Every structure is written in C-alpha cells, then in structure tokens.
C-alpha cells in the first residue's frame, strides 16, 4: 500500500509542477492553425490603394454636396438654378484639370531648368577636382624625380667602391642652410 501511495503522490507532484510551469509561461500558447493564420495575413502599406481611397472619398463628398444643393433647389421649385449649379460644378472641375495641366507643364519646365543647373554645377565641381588632382600629380612626379636624382648621386661610387663624398657634403650643406633659413624667419 505504501508503494501505491508513493507512486500516486509522485504523479500528483509531476502534474502540479507541469501546471505551475504552464501558468508561469503564460498559458498553453497558440495553436498551430492560429499561428499560421496570423502569419499569412498581409498588412502591407500600399500608397496606391490609399490614394484611390482618398480620391473615392473626395468624389463622394462632392456628389453629396451636389445632391444637397439640388434638393434645396427642388424645394424652391427653380429648375434653372439647378442647371446653373450643374454647369458651375462642371466648370470648376474643368478649371481644376486645366490648372493641374499648367502646374505639371510649369513643374516640368522648372524641373528641366533645375536639372540643367545641377548638371552644370556638378560639371564645374568635377573640372575643379580634376585640376586639383592634376596639380597634385605633377607635384608628386616632380618630387619623385628629385628624389631619384638625389638617390643616384648619393649611391655613386668611385672606381675602388668608395662613396663619392662630393654629393653627400653638398646634401649636408643644403640641409644646414635650409635649417638656418627656417630658424631665422
């Protein structure tokens, strides 16, 4: 009997610890179906759809305004006024279209001018950079030629293999004179 009681108490302890772990972790979690459905939803930002919706609501608003005006005019029993309002609405829409076309043309011209200006500025900058690089390259080549000539003089040897002291002494004299000139100024 004691063995059976011991086995039952162990099973009960295991079940209790399992329940505690589940509650500690925040429940049993999502089912596989719920997880798959949550992942498959497509909530992407689409500016084209937003633009169409905005246009649709704008048109609906204009239609409602028009209907209200027609209703008011029908109450006054003046059909000529309703026709005038219809014409006004049509004219304003045409004017909007024309103004949009003008804006587009003007913007196209201004964009072209802006592009030309930017292109010219970039071209000037490129030419300036090329000039600076050319000057630097010439200076580098000149300095390299001087170093090469100096190296040849310094490495010259006599017939017996001794270094020619004439060029070494000249180099020392130049460096001393350069240092005295810089210290005096």
CSV table of C-alpha atoms in Angstrom, one decimal:
chain,number,residue,atom,x,y,z
A,1,UNK,CA,0.0,0.0,0.0
A,2,UNK,CA,2.8,2.4,0.8
A,3,UNK,CA,4.3,1.9,-2.6
A,4,UNK,CA,1.0,2.7,-4.4
A,5,UNK,CA,0.6,5.9,-2.2
A,6,UNK,CA,4.1,6.9,-3.0
A,7,UNK,CA,3.6,6.4,-6.8
A,8,UNK,CA,0.4,8.4,-6.7
A,9,UNK,CA,2.0,11.3,-4.8
A,10,UNK,CA,4.9,11.3,-7.3
A,11,UNK,CA,2.4,11.5,-10.2
A,12,UNK,CA,0.4,14.2,-8.5
A,13,UNK,CA,3.7,16.2,-7.9
A,14,UNK,CA,4.6,15.9,-11.6
A,15,UNK,CA,1.1,17.1,-12.7
A,16,UNK,CA,1.3,20.0,-10.3
A,17,UNK,CA,4.7,21.1,-11.5
A,18,UNK,CA,3.5,20.8,-15.1
A,19,UNK,CA,0.5,23.1,-14.3
A,20,UNK,CA,2.7,25.6,-12.5
A,21,UNK,CA,5.1,25.7,-15.4
A,22,UNK,CA,2.3,26.3,-17.9
A,23,UNK,CA,0.8,29.1,-15.8
A,24,UNK,CA,4.3,30.6,-15.3
A,25,UNK,CA,4.9,30.7,-19.0
A,26,UNK,CA,1.6,32.4,-19.8
A,27,UNK,CA,-0.8,29.6,-20.7
A,28,UNK,CA,-0.6,26.9,-23.4
A,29,UNK,CA,0.3,29.3,-26.2
A,30,UNK,CA,-1.1,29.5,-29.8
A,31,UNK,CA,-2.5,26.6,-31.7
A,32,UNK,CA,-0.8,25.7,-35.0
A,33,UNK,CA,-3.8,26.9,-37.0
A,34,UNK,CA,-3.9,30.3,-35.2
A,35,UNK,CA,-0.2,30.8,-35.7
A,36,UNK,CA,-0.4,30.0,-39.4
A,37,UNK,CA,-3.3,32.3,-39.9
A,38,UNK,CA,-1.6,35.1,-38.0
A,39,UNK,CA,1.5,34.8,-40.2
A,40,UNK,CA,-0.4,34.7,-43.5
A,41,UNK,CA,-2.3,38.0,-43.1
A,42,UNK,CA,-1.0,40.6,-45.5
A,43,UNK,CA,-1.0,44.0,-43.8
A,44,UNK,CA,1.4,45.8,-46.2
A,45,UNK,CA,1.4,49.6,-46.7
A,46,UNK,CA,0.3,50.4,-50.3
A,47,UNK,CA,0.3,54.1,-51.2
A,48,UNK,CA,-1.6,53.4,-54.5
A,49,UNK,CA,-4.6,52.0,-52.6
A,50,UNK,CA,-4.5,54.8,-50.1
A,51,UNK,CA,-4.5,57.3,-53.0
A,52,UNK,CA,-7.5,55.6,-54.6
A,53,UNK,CA,-9.4,55.6,-51.4
A,54,UNK,CA,-8.7,59.3,-50.8
A,55,UNK,CA,-9.9,60.1,-54.3
A,56,UNK,CA,-13.0,58.0,-53.9
A,57,UNK,CA,-14.0,59.8,-50.6
A,58,UNK,CA,-13.3,63.1,-52.2
A,59,UNK,CA,-15.6,62.3,-55.1
A,60,UNK,CA,-18.3,61.0,-52.8
A,61,UNK,CA,-18.1,64.2,-50.8
A,62,UNK,CA,-18.6,66.3,-53.9
A,63,UNK,CA,-21.5,64.2,-55.0
A,64,UNK,CA,-23.2,64.6,-51.6
A,65,UNK,CA,-22.8,68.3,-51.8
A,66,UNK,CA,-24.2,68.4,-55.2
A,67,UNK,CA,-27.2,66.3,-54.2
A,68,UNK,CA,-27.9,68.6,-51.2
A,69,UNK,CA,-27.8,71.6,-53.5
A,70,UNK,CA,-30.2,70.0,-56.0
A,71,UNK,CA,-32.5,69.1,-53.2
A,72,UNK,CA,-32.6,72.6,-51.9
A,73,UNK,CA,-33.3,74.0,-55.3
A,74,UNK,CA,-36.1,71.5,-55.9
A,75,UNK,CA,-37.7,72.8,-52.7
A,76,UNK,CA,-37.5,76.3,-54.1
A,77,UNK,CA,-39.0,75.0,-57.4
A,78,UNK,CA,-36.4,76.8,-59.6
A,79,UNK,CA,-35.0,74.3,-62.1
A,80,UNK,CA,-32.9,76.9,-63.9
A,81,UNK,CA,-30.8,77.4,-60.8
A,82,UNK,CA,-30.1,73.6,-60.6
A,83,UNK,CA,-28.9,73.7,-64.1
A,84,UNK,CA,-26.6,76.6,-63.4
A,85,UNK,CA,-25.2,74.8,-60.4
A,86,UNK,CA,-24.5,71.7,-62.5
A,87,UNK,CA,-22.7,73.9,-65.0
A,88,UNK,CA,-20.7,75.6,-62.3
A,89,UNK,CA,-19.6,72.2,-60.9
A,90,UNK,CA,-18.6,71.1,-64.4
A,91,UNK,CA,-16.7,74.3,-65.0
A,92,UNK,CA,-14.8,74.1,-61.7
A,93,UNK,CA,-13.8,70.5,-62.5
A,94,UNK,CA,-12.6,71.6,-65.9
A,95,UNK,CA,-10.7,74.5,-64.4
A,96,UNK,CA,-9.1,72.2,-61.9
A,97,UNK,CA,-8.0,69.9,-64.7
A,98,UNK,CA,-6.6,72.8,-66.7
A,99,UNK,CA,-4.8,74.2,-63.6
A,100,UNK,CA,-3.3,70.8,-62.9
A,101,UNK,CA,-2.1,70.6,-66.5
A,102,UNK,CA,-0.5,74.0,-66.2
A,103,UNK,CA,1.2,73.1,-63.0
A,104,UNK,CA,2.5,69.9,-64.5
A,105,UNK,CA,3.9,71.8,-67.5
A,106,UNK,CA,5.4,74.5,-65.3
A,107,UNK,CA,6.8,71.9,-62.9
A,108,UNK,CA,8.3,70.0,-65.9
A,109,UNK,CA,10.0,73.2,-67.2
A,110,UNK,CA,11.2,74.1,-63.8
A,111,UNK,CA,12.5,70.6,-63.2
A,112,UNK,CA,14.3,70.7,-66.5
A,113,UNK,CA,15.9,74.0,-65.6
A,114,UNK,CA,16.8,72.7,-62.2
A,115,UNK,CA,18.4,69.6,-63.7
A,116,UNK,CA,20.4,71.7,-66.1
A,117,UNK,CA,21.7,73.9,-63.2
A,118,UNK,CA,22.6,70.9,-61.1
A,119,UNK,CA,24.3,69.3,-64.1
A,120,UNK,CA,26.4,72.4,-64.7
A,121,UNK,CA,27.3,72.7,-61.1
A,122,UNK,CA,28.4,69.1,-61.0
A,123,UNK,CA,30.4,69.6,-64.2
A,124,UNK,CA,32.2,72.6,-62.6
A,125,UNK,CA,33.0,70.7,-59.5
A,126,UNK,CA,34.3,67.8,-61.5
A,127,UNK,CA,36.5,70.1,-63.5
A,128,UNK,CA,37.9,71.7,-60.4
A,129,UNK,CA,38.6,68.4,-58.8
A,130,UNK,CA,40.4,67.2,-62.0
A,131,UNK,CA,42.5,70.4,-62.0
A,132,UNK,CA,43.5,69.9,-58.3
A,133,UNK,CA,44.3,66.2,-58.9
A,134,UNK,CA,46.4,67.2,-62.0
A,135,UNK,CA,48.4,69.7,-59.9
A,136,UNK,CA,49.0,67.2,-57.1
A,137,UNK,CA,50.1,64.6,-59.6
A,138,UNK,CA,52.6,66.9,-61.2
A,139,UNK,CA,54.0,67.9,-57.8
A,140,UNK,CA,54.3,64.2,-56.8
A,141,UNK,CA,56.1,63.4,-60.1
A,142,UNK,CA,58.5,66.3,-59.7
A,143,UNK,CA,59.3,65.3,-56.1
A,144,UNK,CA,59.8,61.7,-57.2
A,145,UNK,CA,62.2,62.8,-59.9
A,146,UNK,CA,64.2,64.9,-57.5
A,147,UNK,CA,64.4,62.0,-55.0
A,148,UNK,CA,65.5,59.7,-57.8
A,149,UNK,CA,68.3,62.1,-58.9
A,150,UNK,CA,69.4,62.6,-55.3
A,151,UNK,CA,69.5,58.8,-54.8
A,152,UNK,CA,71.6,58.3,-57.9
A,153,UNK,CA,74.1,60.9,-56.7
A,154,UNK,CA,74.2,59.5,-53.2
A,155,UNK,CA,74.8,56.0,-54.4
A,156,UNK,CA,77.6,56.9,-56.8
A,157,UNK,CA,80.8,55.1,-56.1
A,158,UNK,CA,84.5,55.7,-57.0
A,159,UNK,CA,86.4,53.1,-59.0
A,160,UNK,CA,87.5,51.5,-55.8
A,161,UNK,CA,83.9,51.2,-54.5
A,162,UNK,CA,84.1,54.1,-52.0
A,163,UNK,CA,81.1,56.5,-51.9
A,164,UNK,CA,81.6,59.9,-53.7
A,165,UNK,CA,81.7,62.4,-50.9
A,166,UNK,CA,81.1,65.5,-53.0
A,167,UNK,CA,77.3,64.9,-53.3
A,168,UNK,CA,77.0,63.9,-49.7
A,169,UNK,CA,78.7,67.0,-48.5
A,170,UNK,CA,76.5,69.1,-50.8
A,171,UNK,CA,73.4,67.5,-49.4
A,172,UNK,CA,74.6,68.2,-45.8
A,173,UNK,CA,75.3,71.8,-46.7
A,174,UNK,CA,71.9,72.3,-48.2
A,175,UNK,CA,70.1,70.8,-45.2
A,176,UNK,CA,72.1,73.0,-42.8
A,177,UNK,CA,71.4,76.1,-44.9
A,178,UNK,CA,67.7,75.2,-45.0
A,179,UNK,CA,67.5,74.8,-41.3
A,180,UNK,CA,69.3,78.2,-40.6
A,181,UNK,CA,66.9,80.0,-43.0
A,182,UNK,CA,63.9,78.5,-41.3
A,183,UNK,CA,65.2,79.3,-37.8
A,184,UNK,CA,65.9,82.9,-38.8
A,185,UNK,CA,62.4,83.5,-40.1
